[in-house]
Structures are given as structure tokens and as C-alpha cells.
XYZ file of C-alpha atoms in Angstrom:
770
model
C 0.000 0.000 0.000
C 3.002 2.293 0.275
C 2.724 2.896 -3.454
C -0.496 4.799 -2.730
C 0.364 6.417 0.591
C 3.337 8.740 0.159
C 3.720 8.969 3.931
C 5.677 5.733 3.824
C 8.382 6.490 1.332
C 8.379 5.678 -2.337
C 8.937 2.995 -4.912
C 12.518 2.200 -3.879
C 11.459 1.412 -0.315
C 8.759 -1.067 -1.321
C 11.075 -2.648 -3.894
C 13.349 -3.716 -1.062
C 10.374 -5.256 0.754
C 9.238 -7.078 -2.405
C 12.686 -8.567 -3.027
C 12.962 -9.728 0.588
C 9.517 -11.317 0.438
C 10.143 -13.249 -2.758
C 13.550 -14.431 -1.571
C 11.941 -15.801 1.594
C 9.162 -17.554 -0.344
C 11.592 -19.312 -2.645
C 13.854 -20.270 0.244
C 11.034 -21.984 2.138
C 8.818 -23.320 -0.665
C 10.858 -23.679 -3.849
C 8.969 -22.788 -7.037
C 6.597 -19.817 -6.799
C 3.847 -18.599 -9.089
C 1.836 -15.429 -8.370
C -1.911 -15.090 -8.955
C -2.682 -11.369 -8.940
C -6.415 -10.895 -8.290
C -6.361 -7.098 -7.957
C -8.568 -4.922 -10.132
C -7.247 -3.278 -13.284
C -10.014 -0.673 -13.442
C -8.280 2.570 -14.483
C -7.776 5.472 -12.062
C -8.489 3.490 -8.910
C -6.291 2.926 -5.874
C -6.502 -0.813 -6.410
C -5.318 -0.639 -10.009
C -2.478 1.643 -8.953
C -1.512 -0.890 -6.313
C -1.682 -3.702 -8.883
C 0.466 -1.764 -11.333
C 3.038 -1.022 -8.644
C 3.121 -4.690 -7.645
C 3.712 -5.759 -11.233
C 6.365 -3.065 -11.674
C 8.182 -4.353 -8.597
C 8.114 -7.826 -10.079
C 9.538 -6.608 -13.374
C 12.322 -4.696 -11.584
C 13.221 -7.563 -9.269
C 15.822 -10.262 -9.805
C 13.191 -12.996 -9.530
C 12.797 -13.821 -13.214
C 11.975 -17.414 -12.302
C 8.749 -16.361 -10.545
C 5.797 -16.363 -12.949
C 2.879 -13.951 -12.520
C -0.686 -14.388 -13.823
C -3.008 -11.365 -13.631
C -6.672 -12.146 -13.060
C -9.069 -9.228 -12.435
C -11.545 -11.226 -10.379
C -14.266 -8.583 -10.056
C -14.206 -7.838 -13.787
C -14.462 -11.420 -15.052
C -16.461 -13.114 -12.272
C -19.472 -10.808 -12.062
C -22.598 -12.471 -10.768
C -20.618 -15.194 -8.974
C -19.627 -16.837 -12.250
C -17.124 -19.672 -11.873
C -16.391 -20.319 -15.566
C -13.537 -17.757 -15.652
C -11.885 -19.498 -12.700
C -11.941 -22.745 -14.685
C -10.201 -20.917 -17.512
C -7.667 -19.554 -15.023
C -6.913 -23.047 -13.781
C -6.146 -24.227 -17.308
C -3.454 -21.522 -17.494
C -1.814 -22.598 -14.260
C -2.462 -26.345 -14.492
C 0.981 -27.055 -15.928
C 2.670 -25.269 -13.021
C 0.462 -27.071 -10.475
C 1.333 -30.412 -12.027
C 5.030 -29.611 -12.180
C 5.044 -28.536 -8.504
C 3.854 -31.966 -7.419
C 1.952 -32.947 -4.296
C 2.985 -34.402 -0.974
C 1.963 -38.010 -0.412
C 3.116 -40.501 2.206
C 2.412 -44.228 2.346
C 3.232 -45.589 5.772
C 6.727 -44.273 6.463
C 7.553 -43.954 2.778
C 7.302 -40.584 1.052
C 5.954 -41.217 -2.440
C 5.286 -37.637 -3.481
C 6.873 -34.237 -2.737
C 5.462 -30.757 -3.264
C 8.103 -28.442 -4.691
C 6.155 -25.285 -5.464
C 3.386 -22.968 -4.268
C 0.837 -20.525 -5.648
C 0.992 -17.091 -4.025
C -2.365 -15.313 -4.203
C -2.112 -11.507 -4.265
C -5.176 -9.518 -3.260
C -6.245 -6.532 -1.183
C -7.360 -8.182 2.042
C -7.160 -11.912 1.124
C -10.737 -12.630 2.204
C -13.390 -13.168 -0.485
C -11.627 -13.241 -3.848
C -8.739 -15.202 -2.434
C -11.088 -17.650 -0.752
C -13.032 -18.340 -3.931
C -9.973 -18.911 -6.153
C -8.034 -20.969 -3.629
C -11.065 -23.156 -2.885
C -11.451 -23.949 -6.585
C -7.765 -24.821 -6.964
C -7.761 -26.961 -3.821
C -10.679 -28.994 -5.161
C -8.693 -29.716 -8.324
C -5.597 -30.697 -6.376
C -7.728 -32.939 -4.148
C -8.510 -35.155 -7.134
C -4.805 -35.679 -7.834
C -4.165 -36.481 -4.182
C -6.919 -39.095 -4.138
C -5.536 -40.652 -7.311
C -2.226 -41.161 -5.495
C -3.906 -43.140 -2.729
C -6.292 -44.980 -5.081
C -9.394 -43.437 -3.552
C -10.948 -42.196 -6.805
C -14.388 -43.738 -6.072
C -14.614 -41.557 -2.965
C -13.957 -38.277 -4.814
C -17.461 -36.815 -4.446
C -17.578 -37.484 -0.713
C -14.167 -35.911 -0.209
C -15.086 -32.957 -2.435
C -18.271 -32.309 -0.444
C -16.346 -32.512 2.830
C -13.676 -30.132 1.523
C -16.314 -27.675 0.283
C -18.012 -27.632 3.694
C -14.714 -27.313 5.536
C -13.533 -24.463 3.320
C -16.853 -22.654 3.618
C -16.795 -22.879 7.414
C -13.203 -21.701 7.586
C -13.893 -18.780 5.218
C -16.789 -17.605 7.369
C -14.766 -17.807 10.572
C -11.799 -15.929 9.117
C -14.071 -13.302 7.605
C -15.974 -12.792 10.867
C -12.708 -12.372 12.732
C -11.346 -9.833 10.264
C -14.432 -8.096 8.884
C -17.210 -8.831 11.366
C -19.377 -10.713 8.838
C -19.390 -14.042 7.033
C -17.594 -14.501 3.717
C -19.173 -13.078 0.553
C -18.224 -16.133 -1.482
C -18.572 -19.809 -0.694
C -16.094 -22.447 -1.712
C -18.324 -23.420 -4.619
C -18.816 -19.790 -5.630
C -22.581 -19.871 -4.977
C -24.069 -17.118 -2.870
C -27.425 -15.422 -2.701
C -27.173 -11.849 -3.986
C -29.408 -10.715 -1.137
C -27.158 -12.400 1.416
C -24.109 -10.982 -0.318
C -25.520 -7.438 -0.284
C -26.637 -7.734 3.336
C -23.194 -8.844 4.448
C -21.563 -6.038 2.452
C -23.683 -3.438 4.266
C -22.959 -5.021 7.654
C -19.256 -5.108 6.838
C -19.241 -1.423 5.925
C -20.942 -0.473 9.189
C -18.674 -2.758 11.198
C -15.463 -1.470 9.642
C -16.325 2.221 9.836
C -18.167 2.554 13.126
C -17.663 -0.474 15.371
C -14.105 -1.723 14.922
C -11.896 1.124 16.121
C -9.889 -1.230 18.318
C -9.856 -4.259 16.029
C -6.103 -4.232 15.429
C -5.386 -3.842 19.136
C -7.644 -6.820 19.872
C -5.920 -8.991 17.252
C -2.494 -8.141 18.683
C -3.745 -8.912 22.193
C -4.873 -12.388 21.111
C -1.591 -12.958 19.290
C 0.268 -12.293 22.524
C 2.106 -9.077 21.631
C 3.949 -7.699 24.693
C 2.376 -4.690 26.370
C 5.526 -2.631 25.837
C 7.582 -3.033 22.671
C 10.711 -5.118 22.992
C 14.143 -3.813 21.953
C 14.817 -4.104 18.200
C 17.363 -6.872 18.805
C 14.308 -9.121 19.266
C 12.693 -9.815 15.897
C 8.958 -9.798 15.311
C 9.047 -13.603 15.088
C 10.853 -14.010 18.397
C 8.230 -11.947 20.225
C 5.912 -14.960 20.104
C 8.375 -17.268 21.850
C 8.042 -17.806 25.619
C 9.059 -14.815 27.699
C 11.825 -16.804 29.393
C 13.465 -17.434 26.043
C 13.163 -13.762 25.034
C 14.733 -12.691 28.331
C 17.600 -15.049 27.631
C 18.221 -13.579 24.185
C 18.170 -10.080 25.633
C 20.539 -10.999 28.439
C 23.068 -12.333 25.921
C 22.587 -9.569 23.311
C 26.141 -8.296 23.713
C 27.388 -11.595 22.287
C 25.712 -11.128 18.922
C 25.549 -7.331 18.503
C 28.277 -5.090 17.158
C 28.200 -1.303 16.781
C 28.100 0.588 13.516
C 28.878 4.341 13.273
C 26.074 6.371 11.712
C 25.975 10.080 10.903
C 22.622 11.838 11.298
C 21.826 15.310 9.945
C 18.719 17.121 11.156
C 17.595 20.341 9.516
C 14.745 22.686 10.384
C 13.344 25.735 8.626
C 10.246 27.858 8.907
C 9.769 28.312 5.167
C 7.188 31.116 5.374
C 4.553 29.561 3.113
C 6.597 26.793 1.489
C 7.580 28.522 -1.753
C 10.060 26.200 -3.462
C 13.331 27.766 -4.532
C 13.110 26.571 -8.100
C 15.806 28.946 -9.320
C 18.203 28.383 -6.451
C 18.622 24.712 -5.612
C 22.208 25.464 -4.678
C 21.064 27.428 -1.624
C 19.254 24.394 -0.206
C 22.208 22.146 -1.040
C 24.501 24.576 0.773
C 22.270 24.304 3.846
C 21.708 20.530 3.881
C 24.963 19.233 2.406
C 27.697 21.861 2.522
C 27.056 23.988 5.625
C 29.351 21.915 7.894
C 32.102 21.931 5.270
C 31.769 25.646 4.622
C 31.724 26.519 8.326
C 34.694 24.242 8.970
C 36.823 25.454 6.070
C 36.108 29.185 6.021
C 36.219 32.242 8.209
C 33.389 34.756 8.016
C 33.442 38.431 8.772
C 30.109 40.310 8.935
C 28.543 37.830 6.592
C 31.241 38.157 3.924
C 33.778 35.484 3.035
C 37.426 36.449 3.537
C 39.874 36.271 0.673
C 42.333 33.869 2.332
C 40.106 30.810 2.477
C 40.923 27.138 2.348
C 39.071 24.854 -0.042
C 36.340 22.463 1.047
C 38.431 19.571 -0.178
C 41.118 18.949 -2.714
C 38.791 19.816 -5.613
C 37.407 23.156 -4.442
C 39.276 26.419 -4.117
C 38.488 29.671 -2.350
C 36.577 31.076 -5.297
C 34.213 28.111 -5.356
C 33.620 28.387 -1.622
C 32.943 32.102 -1.902
C 30.011 31.307 -4.199
C 28.383 29.110 -1.565
C 25.801 30.335 0.910
C 27.580 31.399 4.117
C 27.154 29.131 7.129
C 27.886 29.871 10.786
C 27.920 27.779 13.947
C 29.692 25.274 16.132
C 32.122 22.967 14.320
C 33.950 19.927 15.703
C 37.381 20.507 14.187
C 38.476 16.875 14.399
C 35.471 15.551 12.460
C 35.765 14.172 8.938
C 33.378 16.297 6.908
C 33.930 14.334 3.707
C 31.560 11.609 4.976
C 27.982 12.330 3.929
C 25.224 11.726 6.511
C 23.643 8.286 6.546
C 20.279 9.704 7.635
C 18.922 13.170 6.841
C 15.770 14.456 8.547
C 14.294 17.737 7.340
C 11.571 19.547 9.247
C 9.593 22.401 7.699
C 7.164 24.738 9.387
C 4.607 26.944 7.646
C 4.804 24.710 4.607
C 1.451 26.285 3.763
C 0.059 29.604 4.888
C -1.735 29.187 8.204
C -5.112 30.371 6.933
C -8.450 29.116 8.263
C -8.996 27.124 5.064
C -5.634 25.367 5.279
C -6.101 24.585 8.961
C -9.439 22.889 8.235
C -8.306 21.049 5.099
C -4.681 21.038 3.984
C -3.527 20.009 0.540
C -0.699 17.473 0.434
C 0.502 18.740 -2.935
C 3.313 20.861 -1.534
C 4.613 18.002 0.531
C 5.020 15.909 -2.619
C 6.723 18.774 -4.444
C 9.167 19.393 -1.587
C 9.857 15.675 -1.275
C 10.912 15.440 -4.919
C 12.845 18.702 -4.620
C 14.777 17.526 -1.572
C 15.601 14.149 -3.087
C 17.011 15.792 -6.216
C 19.214 17.979 -4.050
C 20.407 15.289 -1.659
C 21.341 12.884 -4.451
C 24.008 15.266 -5.695
C 26.777 13.335 -3.940
C 25.124 10.154 -2.629
C 22.007 8.147 -3.393
C 19.305 8.976 -0.836
C 15.844 7.446 -0.638
C 12.785 8.954 1.027
C 11.951 6.674 3.935
C 8.835 8.481 5.130
C 7.174 11.881 5.413
C 4.287 13.303 7.419
C 2.418 16.619 7.269
C 0.159 18.325 9.800
C -1.141 21.558 8.239
C 2.094 23.578 7.993
C 4.387 21.211 9.905
C 6.092 18.614 7.715
C 8.868 16.124 8.334
C 10.892 14.183 5.750
C 13.356 11.388 6.542
C 15.858 10.268 3.909
C 18.389 7.435 4.235
C 21.264 6.340 2.094
C 20.225 3.624 -0.319
C 22.737 1.160 1.138
C 20.901 1.257 4.489
C 17.404 0.934 3.062
C 17.076 -2.837 3.489
C 18.001 -2.422 7.166
C 15.198 0.073 7.900
C 12.198 -1.639 9.478
C 9.076 -0.950 11.512
C 8.416 2.483 10.007
C 5.633 4.329 11.848
C 4.288 7.879 11.892
C 2.081 10.027 14.101
C 0.836 13.596 14.337
C -0.341 15.560 17.388
C -2.343 18.777 17.300
C -1.750 21.386 19.988
C -3.540 24.429 18.513
C -6.690 25.574 20.355
C -6.095 23.047 23.139
C -5.484 20.176 20.747
C -8.324 20.821 18.323
C -6.446 22.384 15.396
C -3.161 21.690 13.656
C -1.883 25.223 13.192
C 0.476 24.268 16.015
C 1.621 20.768 16.853
C 4.121 18.110 15.881
C 4.723 15.163 13.594
C 6.934 12.175 14.363
C 8.550 9.372 12.381
C 9.824 6.204 14.053
C 11.837 3.355 12.550
C 14.537 0.825 13.320
C 17.905 1.276 11.662
C 19.567 -2.131 11.853
C 18.703 -3.037 15.470
C 18.468 0.439 16.975
C 15.284 2.489 17.200
C 15.289 6.099 15.988
C 12.591 8.744 16.367
C 12.451 12.147 14.672
C 10.019 14.832 15.816
C 9.289 18.139 14.084
C 7.239 20.655 16.077
C 5.844 24.164 15.805
C 5.114 25.458 19.299
C 3.147 28.415 20.616
C 4.369 31.868 19.556
C 4.679 35.053 21.606
C 7.388 36.536 23.805
C 5.637 35.672 27.076
C 4.049 32.305 26.215
C 6.777 30.170 27.788
C 4.381 28.049 29.828
C 2.208 27.423 26.762
C 5.255 26.338 24.766
C 6.260 23.964 27.554
C 2.742 22.549 27.566
C 2.813 22.000 23.803
C 6.097 20.110 24.122
C 4.712 17.864 26.862
C 1.544 17.207 24.881
C 3.487 16.040 21.834
C 5.906 13.968 23.914
C 3.181 12.234 25.930
C 0.476 11.760 23.291
C 2.567 10.548 20.375
C 1.891 6.813 20.035
C 3.050 4.774 17.073
C 1.306 1.764 15.566
C 3.934 -0.572 17.012
C 3.046 0.574 20.529
C 6.152 2.706 21.026
C 6.142 6.182 22.500
C 8.722 8.857 21.783
C 10.827 8.192 24.868
C 10.953 4.432 24.182
C 13.457 4.901 21.355
C 17.218 4.510 21.567
C 17.754 7.893 19.924
C 15.282 10.785 19.678
C 15.840 13.936 17.612
C 13.648 17.046 17.946
C 13.672 19.910 15.492
C 11.374 22.773 14.624
C 10.278 26.317 15.269
C 9.981 26.090 19.055
C 9.389 29.848 19.331
C 11.394 30.299 22.544
C 12.601 33.901 22.796
C 15.414 35.815 24.546
C 14.558 37.619 27.777
C 16.397 40.864 27.081
C 15.243 44.199 25.792
C 15.098 44.384 22.005
C 17.928 46.901 21.661
C 20.139 44.915 24.044
C 19.653 41.767 21.981
C 20.561 43.560 18.775
C 23.683 45.083 20.357
C 24.802 41.678 21.642
C 24.225 40.143 18.200
C 26.481 42.785 16.634
C 29.164 41.914 19.200
C 28.599 38.179 18.566
C 28.196 37.765 22.319
C 26.517 34.405 21.879
C 27.125 33.228 25.444
C 25.469 36.279 27.000
C 22.474 35.823 24.721
C 22.187 32.090 25.431
C 22.129 32.726 29.180
C 18.889 34.655 28.604
C 17.485 32.210 26.047
C 14.138 30.892 27.284
C 14.664 27.329 26.065
C 18.100 27.122 27.698
C 16.680 28.409 30.995
C 13.646 26.094 30.906
C 15.825 23.119 29.994
C 18.271 23.839 32.831
C 15.298 24.027 35.211
C 14.217 20.582 33.888
C 10.859 21.887 32.723
C 11.329 20.813 29.094
C 13.661 18.524 27.140
C 15.004 16.871 30.263
C 17.984 14.690 29.356
C 18.325 16.176 25.861
C 21.492 17.629 24.360
C 21.949 20.763 22.295
C 25.078 22.306 20.890
C 26.260 25.737 21.861
C 24.557 28.537 19.966
C 27.487 30.035 18.072
C 25.419 31.624 15.327
C 23.101 34.613 15.136
C 19.457 34.312 16.228
C 17.447 32.849 13.360
C 14.317 35.031 13.783
C 12.979 37.506 12.728
C 14.489 38.881 9.491
C 13.117 41.136 6.833
C 12.587 39.073 3.697
C 15.591 38.871 1.376
C 17.806 40.894 3.680
C 20.354 40.633 6.483
C 18.370 42.983 8.742
C 16.255 41.940 11.677
C 12.622 43.055 11.743
C 12.206 46.715 10.800
C 8.396 46.650 10.626
C 6.095 48.459 13.025
C 6.065 45.412 15.328
C 9.875 45.546 15.524
C 10.126 42.007 16.940
C 13.146 40.997 18.988
C 15.635 38.538 17.469
C 15.460 35.003 18.897
C 16.738 31.471 18.415
C 13.337 30.050 17.529
C 14.677 27.269 15.320
C 16.448 24.475 17.177
C 17.731 20.891 17.024
C 18.068 18.695 20.138
C 18.692 14.990 20.672
C 19.142 12.383 23.358
C 20.305 8.781 23.682
C 18.327 6.403 25.856
C 20.004 5.359 29.062
C 21.412 1.854 29.229
C 18.982 -0.779 30.456
C 19.788 -4.158 31.973
C 19.518 -5.860 28.607
C 21.715 -3.651 26.463
C 25.170 -2.137 26.534
C 25.918 1.542 26.188
C 25.446 3.338 22.908
C 27.314 6.516 22.117
C 25.396 9.494 23.550
C 26.000 11.201 20.219
C 28.889 13.383 19.156
C 27.846 16.771 17.744
C 30.073 17.766 14.840
C 28.106 20.772 13.527
C 25.326 23.034 14.763
C 24.642 26.201 12.849
C 22.534 28.146 10.399
C 22.613 28.954 6.724
C 21.953 32.316 5.143
C 18.890 31.550 2.998
C 16.949 34.808 2.953
C 13.568 34.015 1.370
C 11.907 33.574 4.776
C 11.836 35.551 8.005
C 13.629 32.565 9.589
C 17.090 31.217 8.840
C 17.389 27.417 8.428
C 19.346 25.451 11.033
C 21.261 22.187 10.702
C 22.628 19.850 13.342
C 24.906 16.903 12.506
C 25.437 14.181 15.112
C 27.526 11.007 14.975
C 25.790 8.091 16.733
C 26.048 4.298 16.939
C 23.568 1.619 15.996
C 23.529 -2.032 16.963
C 24.047 -4.496 14.133
C 23.136 -8.124 14.698
C 25.494 -10.929 13.709
C 22.798 -13.362 12.582
C 25.052 -16.405 12.705
C 26.150 -15.647 16.269
C 22.569 -15.054 17.342
C 21.355 -18.332 15.884
C 24.133 -20.210 17.632
C 22.901 -18.667 20.865
C 19.459 -20.257 20.562
C 20.601 -23.646 21.901
C 22.620 -22.023 24.667
C 19.618 -20.026 25.840
C 17.384 -23.083 25.911
C 20.000 -24.974 27.882
C 20.054 -22.178 30.424
C 16.290 -22.397 30.812
C 16.498 -25.925 32.195
C 14.536 -29.043 31.176
C 11.188 -28.865 29.380
C 9.333 -30.419 32.297
C 10.398 -29.239 35.792
C 9.629 -32.654 37.321
C 12.266 -34.746 39.068
C 11.792 -38.515 39.514
C 13.290 -40.209 42.603
C 13.636 -43.907 43.459
C 15.229 -45.240 46.655
C 17.415 -48.362 47.050
C 18.171 -49.692 50.503
C 21.859 -50.131 51.247
C 23.055 -53.752 51.498
C 22.110 -55.238 54.850
C 19.850 -52.309 55.772
C 16.075 -52.549 56.268
C 13.667 -50.932 53.790
C 12.070 -47.816 55.281
C 8.355 -47.150 54.908
C 7.608 -45.300 51.639
C 5.638 -42.502 53.373
C 8.535 -41.807 55.710
C 10.964 -41.750 52.790
C 8.769 -39.342 50.794
C 8.683 -36.883 53.706
C 12.446 -37.075 54.186
C 13.219 -36.705 50.476
C 10.752 -33.800 50.181
C 12.599 -31.911 52.891
C 15.867 -32.271 50.988
C 14.350 -31.427 47.604
C 12.751 -28.231 48.883
C 16.206 -26.805 49.489
C 16.558 -26.277 45.746
C 13.303 -24.439 45.062
C 9.555 -24.259 45.479
C 7.800 -27.601 44.788
C 4.261 -27.260 43.454
C 3.240 -30.928 43.145
C 4.229 -34.256 44.701
C 3.053 -37.604 43.310
C 4.124 -41.203 43.939
C 2.845 -43.334 41.036
C 3.928 -46.981 41.246
C 6.400 -46.267 44.028
C 8.364 -43.604 42.108
C 8.412 -40.129 43.663
C 7.632 -37.223 41.290
C 8.537 -33.736 42.525
C 7.399 -30.895 40.226
C 9.244 -27.620 40.762
C 7.967 -24.178 39.935
C 11.249 -23.523 38.106
C 12.986 -25.810 35.614
C 16.330 -24.487 36.835
C 15.491 -25.683 40.356
C 14.794 -29.166 38.939
C 18.194 -29.107 37.292
C 19.903 -28.165 40.565
C 18.080 -30.936 42.451
C 20.049 -33.505 40.460
C 22.933 -32.814 42.832
C 21.280 -35.294 45.209
C 21.638 -38.160 42.742
C 23.532 -41.157 44.238
C 23.510 -39.575 47.695
C 22.418 -41.494 50.812
C 19.389 -40.690 52.963
C 18.064 -42.901 55.797
C 20.290 -45.777 54.655
C 18.877 -45.548 51.129
C 20.616 -44.515 47.924
C 18.688 -41.908 45.925
C 18.453 -42.432 42.163
C 17.339 -39.104 40.636
C 16.649 -38.185 37.045
C 14.561 -35.658 35.151
C 11.159 -36.658 33.876
C 12.049 -34.944 30.570
C 13.822 -37.546 28.503
C 17.067 -36.790 26.742
C 15.217 -37.270 23.455
C 12.815 -34.414 24.220
C 15.556 -32.079 25.339
C 17.895 -32.883 22.489
C 15.029 -32.366 20.041
C 15.127 -28.722 21.038
C 18.857 -28.257 21.549
C 19.770 -30.218 18.426
C 17.558 -28.257 16.042
C 19.208 -26.227 13.344
C 19.223 -22.860 15.144
C 16.788 -20.817 13.068
C 13.802 -18.808 14.295
C 11.498 -20.748 11.967
C 12.484 -24.113 13.469
C 11.947 -22.943 17.010
C 8.617 -21.378 16.136
C 7.219 -24.515 14.518
C 8.472 -26.791 17.322
C 5.676 -27.695 19.758
C 6.888 -25.331 22.449
C 4.248 -26.485 24.928
C 6.015 -29.873 24.904
C 9.529 -28.503 24.988
C 9.194 -25.727 27.521
C 7.091 -25.269 30.620
C 5.301 -22.064 29.686
C 2.924 -22.400 32.612
C 5.558 -21.220 35.113
C 5.503 -17.402 34.971
C 8.181 -16.997 37.613
C 10.731 -19.131 35.784
C 13.738 -16.950 35.017
C 16.669 -17.276 32.687
C 20.019 -17.985 34.369
C 23.451 -18.315 32.899
C 24.208 -21.868 31.818
C 27.667 -22.054 33.382
C 26.397 -23.285 36.753
C 24.406 -26.080 35.111
C 26.622 -27.193 32.233
C 28.223 -30.109 34.071
C 24.865 -31.353 35.347
C 23.430 -31.062 31.856
C 26.126 -33.268 30.386
C 25.495 -35.893 33.057
C 21.775 -35.822 32.298
C 22.308 -36.354 28.582
C 24.750 -39.220 29.218
C 22.651 -40.964 31.809
C 19.301 -40.487 30.117
C 20.300 -42.002 26.815
C 19.844 -45.593 27.965
C 16.612 -45.056 29.868
C 13.273 -45.929 28.395
C 11.113 -42.941 27.504
C 8.379 -42.570 30.075
C 4.838 -41.700 29.237
C 4.263 -37.933 29.523
C 1.917 -36.738 32.254
C 0.233 -33.368 32.111
C 1.101 -31.174 35.086
C -1.754 -28.872 35.976
């Protein structure tokens, strides 16, 4: 759907997703053929989506994947099934070549080596009808393999009923009504129309929390897990996830990343069509210019050094001047890996625009920015979001695109107590490799004396922003804020202007409202900002170097700012770099009453070594202890000693066993004591009593979990897919919420003894522990 919704990047971004998807399908299933059931009706969102899908296929490397377009709604009007029969003739050769799975006793006599991938909008009705028809055809071939041809009609009727029931249940879960098509394709038009109306009402008025309910049933954690845990691993038992987190340092390395964040109140969003170089000087060259030149009253001196070996002083003199803090030791030849650009007043803040804002300018600026940024490196738009005049764009280098995941956006209104978007903020969240980043662009309350209102706007955005993945702003590893925050300087107007002429930046910053509020921990607590070593960015006369000369004669102020913070280390993760600021300054673009600002920060992101992580799977499961926390004990009287009463022995053994942990159940079937611990680790520790003597009896102790069960888990090829399809309820005691992960070192020797001693024992019948 990202082909339709420009908020989630463009064609290049979804191409990466398409290639990943097809690679995964072929890896798991072999041959793949696509049935595209989307509509081709011109000038519709669905046809646009279909065209984009087909374009992705043409531009991919998967030439061996065939695609068959089938506009279901156009050719199957009135529940006609004849076109589906024609479709099957086109794909019959592929179906036959793919084969079918068939097993006779323990002998595999047939293997399926290919799949049909059905592409549709919601995979409910059209998909159901086509797949049901194909399955009925395949059923005949399956029955021929097992010589059950005379029973075809009975099997076909059973399959039709089963498919119909399943379709209704899936449809009710997803849409709130039964399916609009049966497996046979027959459906009353009245019933169909009635369900369509019900579905419309359900989807638009009654299902606001449907997605949240689905995620609740799927077992999503209440708070998002760190990005080092994949979306597949979230469904594994919590003890296993805790183990992976505890060992994350063993499979994560750190990758340096440079982030540039720019902000500009563009005063109506007029694109500089005739001066792209000015924007390039701001977004790409400002750090280089500021680092390599000296400025005097806005003019470039004659004795200037070049930007690099290819540029001389004359070329630099033609660039837009830039001022600000520069980290002299930084390498400015490295382009940023991520560039976030925040605009304010993208449109004029009129009543009409506040009520209904056109997205046209956002698209124009997006294209304009991408053209500019791709001058030196290939950048791709990851996402953009607009709220009236506030707009945020995030671009990443193309080489990082496949490592950007979980992209989410949100917008928060703060104008008129949260009712209008003339003031407010937009936010974009995503994972870069295995580190979460969040960018926020805000336009806060204006006015010299509205400090408290500005603080309130900041808190509203920070607290109310909630992304689709459940994350809030402060949950991220790195957060960057930019925008027109509108904080002013608490000095008289003439004093501010005199201090600006003297370049007394420190004296001005001491009176800067944002600096004071931040030091008092009233806003941006824990955030970093570079020193303000450039002139206040507001308010200028248009196309001039003079501050406001109008009747209002507004005081200069640093309204436009960039701040960031790195999340504090938690018990699961090691330290990330807090961020090293290498440039913070402005650029002299004069078409607005604000000057644009740019901040460049070097950070670190975690990069997972997949091979090391997969090797860790077995280690983590070993550390969790046996699948069943039950210990079995038998007692043998020492030679020449009398046999003690069983009840007395049970009491004595129980006392000893309780030293290792809480025992929840004691049973003595057929004279063998069964002690079930609350923790599997406690059961593992209890094996220390094996071959010890108690009341003149030798204790023989072993785990109820057989070596076969445990080795089934530990011996699996360590891939997430294998662990997810393994019957976890048999391999791990997920009914013990207090079971914790412990390091395996203390239990490694015991584990080896268990595996050696359990190999010769007969597998006992499993008992369910309530």
C-alpha cells in the first residue's frame, strides 16, 4: 500500500520489501507462481496498487517467478465460476510440475516443490473463492495417489463444507461478517448485499480497536521489545526472550552512523526553483563551509581554504555562508547516513488550510529535496508526514534501506487546546539495523511571554505521540527534535541587537528561554543541544540581512532548534554513544523571516550478527532448564539395611528437595516419587542429590524430561522458523511465569550428566502437570 500512501516512502522502499519477500518464499517453498487478483479498473487505488506490484516484479531479480493477472471482479461478475476454470487451465501445468505431498506408511511417495501465491487486497473473499477452486482440483490428484478415486465426491463435499466454514470464521474475525463467497462460488445476492452493508458499518463505526484486539490475542507484549528481538521471536516464551536479551552483547556489534537534522520555517513553502544550490549549501555543505572558512560580517574572507582537494576559495565564496559550532576533528567528507528535514509553515496558516490542507506541496518538496540530496550520494525517502504547515521528511542512504524496518508515523495537534493543527508536531519512528530512531518536528506556541504554553505544547506532543507498534517517543534509543519552538530571549530588544552585533553568543544564550527552561528541567530533560554560536534565526526582513524593521519591531530570537538524546542503558543492552555533535549552525537563505538550522550528530547503531545469534538459541534453551520441571526419585536400601516405609521416605526426600526451590506438586505413582518444581532451573539443581544417601537408602534421581525431548530442542538447526514450529508447549514449561533465565555455566556439568545418563533409559509416558 506504500505505493499509494506517500507517507511511507516511495517505490525504492517497497522494492526492497518485495525482493525480501520473494527471496523468503523461494527459500522456504521452492517454485513460486503469483496469482494477482487485484482490479485493473483505471484510475483506482486498487489498479495503482496492482500496477506497482507488477512493476516491482519486473524490476526484481526474480525472473523465475511467474505472474498471472486475473481481475476477479471484472471477469467473475454475478458469482460466475467459468472464468476461474479458464484460469486453472493456465496454471495447471505449473500445479502439475510442482507436485503434491503423499506418504504411504513411512515412505514418502510424493513431494510438493512449489506454491501458488495469491495476491489480493485483504485476502478474504476473492482469495477464498480462487483458492477453494484450486484446492478442489488438487484434491482429485491427491486421491488418485492413494487410489481413492471412487470416494472423490464425498471428499469434495467434505472439503467444500470445511472451506466454507473456515472462510466464514476468518471473515468474521477480520471483517465482522461471514464470507461473501462460498467455496463453490454460490451465494445469494441478497445475502451478499446484506453482508456487504454489515461489513461497511462494522469497519467504519464499530471496529476502532480491532487491530489492538488482534495483537492482544496474538500475545504481543504490552511494551515493545528492543529491536534486537525480531517480530518472530516476540511470540516465543518470555523466558526465552529474556535469555536472548541478556546475551545480546554476544551477537551485537556497533556501527557508526551520521545523522543530519535540519529545520526551517519556510514562510509559506515557496520552493526555490531557481536556487537549488542554496538548499544544497544548507543541507549538504554547511558543515564543510563553516569548517573550512572564516566569516566576517557575513562576507567570506579572501584567504580561504578549499572544502576539499577539488574546491578552491573562489568556489567556496560562491556558496551560501554558514555559521555555527564545528567539531574541528570531524571528517566532513563523509555524507550523513540519515537526513531528517523539518519544515514549518509549509502552507500559509489560513483558516482554510487549517481545516483542510492540501498534500501537494509536501510531494513537491519531497521530490525537490531528493534531487538535491542525491548530488553526492544516493538517498531514498523513507517516510514523510504533514500536519497543516508542519512537515517532516526522513531520507536514508540507499545502502541502508534494506536495514530500515518498523516504520511508523504520528501527528499531534496542539492548537486551540489540541483541536487544530496550526500548532503541533509530527513524528517518524523506525529501526535502523537493530536500533530504534525517532524524529520529531514541532511548531510550538508563539509570543514573547508564552513560555508556559510552549512547555505545555512540548509535553503534549511527547506524551500523546503513540506509534502503531506501541512505542512512544521516549521508548526509542535515539530521539531527535527539530522545529520552530518559538522560545525567545529575555532581554530588551535593543540589548539583543547590540549583543548580536558583538557576537556575544554566550550572554544571549544565558537569557534564552529554552536554555533556561531546559536547565530548570521543565522541558527537554535529558536532551542535548550544541552551543549557539550563530546569530538568532528570527525575525528577518525578507531577502535581507536585517532583523525586523516593521512596526512590530520584533526581537531577534533562536526560535529554530535541534536537540537529541540517547536512551540510558537498560539491563539488557550495553551503552550506545550518547551522540557526538560535529556541527550546529545556520545557513543564510533569505527568502523567509527565519534562517534554516542544521545539526549533525555522529551516533552508533547495533548491528546483529545473525550467525552468532542463531548459535545462541541452543545455549539459551539450555540455560532455561529441562522442558518439564519434574524430578523422579527412586530409593534403594543399602546392602544389609532394612527398607524404610515409603511414606517416611517421601517426607524425608521432600525436605531435601525443597532446598533447591519451590515444589508445586508431589506424586508417587507406582512407588516412584515425582517432585514438580515451579522452576525448571530448580529441577536441574536438584540432580545434585543423585547417588547420595538418605536414611540408609541410595537416591536415584533423574529428570522426567527424557534426553530425546531435550535434544530435540537443543539439536535443532538454530533458526527462528524451526523454534517457532516446534511444539513449544512440549519442549518448555510455559505455565511457570516466575521461571527466570540464568546463565548456563552453573548447570553445564549437570546437563552433560543428564544427557549421558538419560540415553539408555526408556522414555516414560508424559503426564500433564496442571
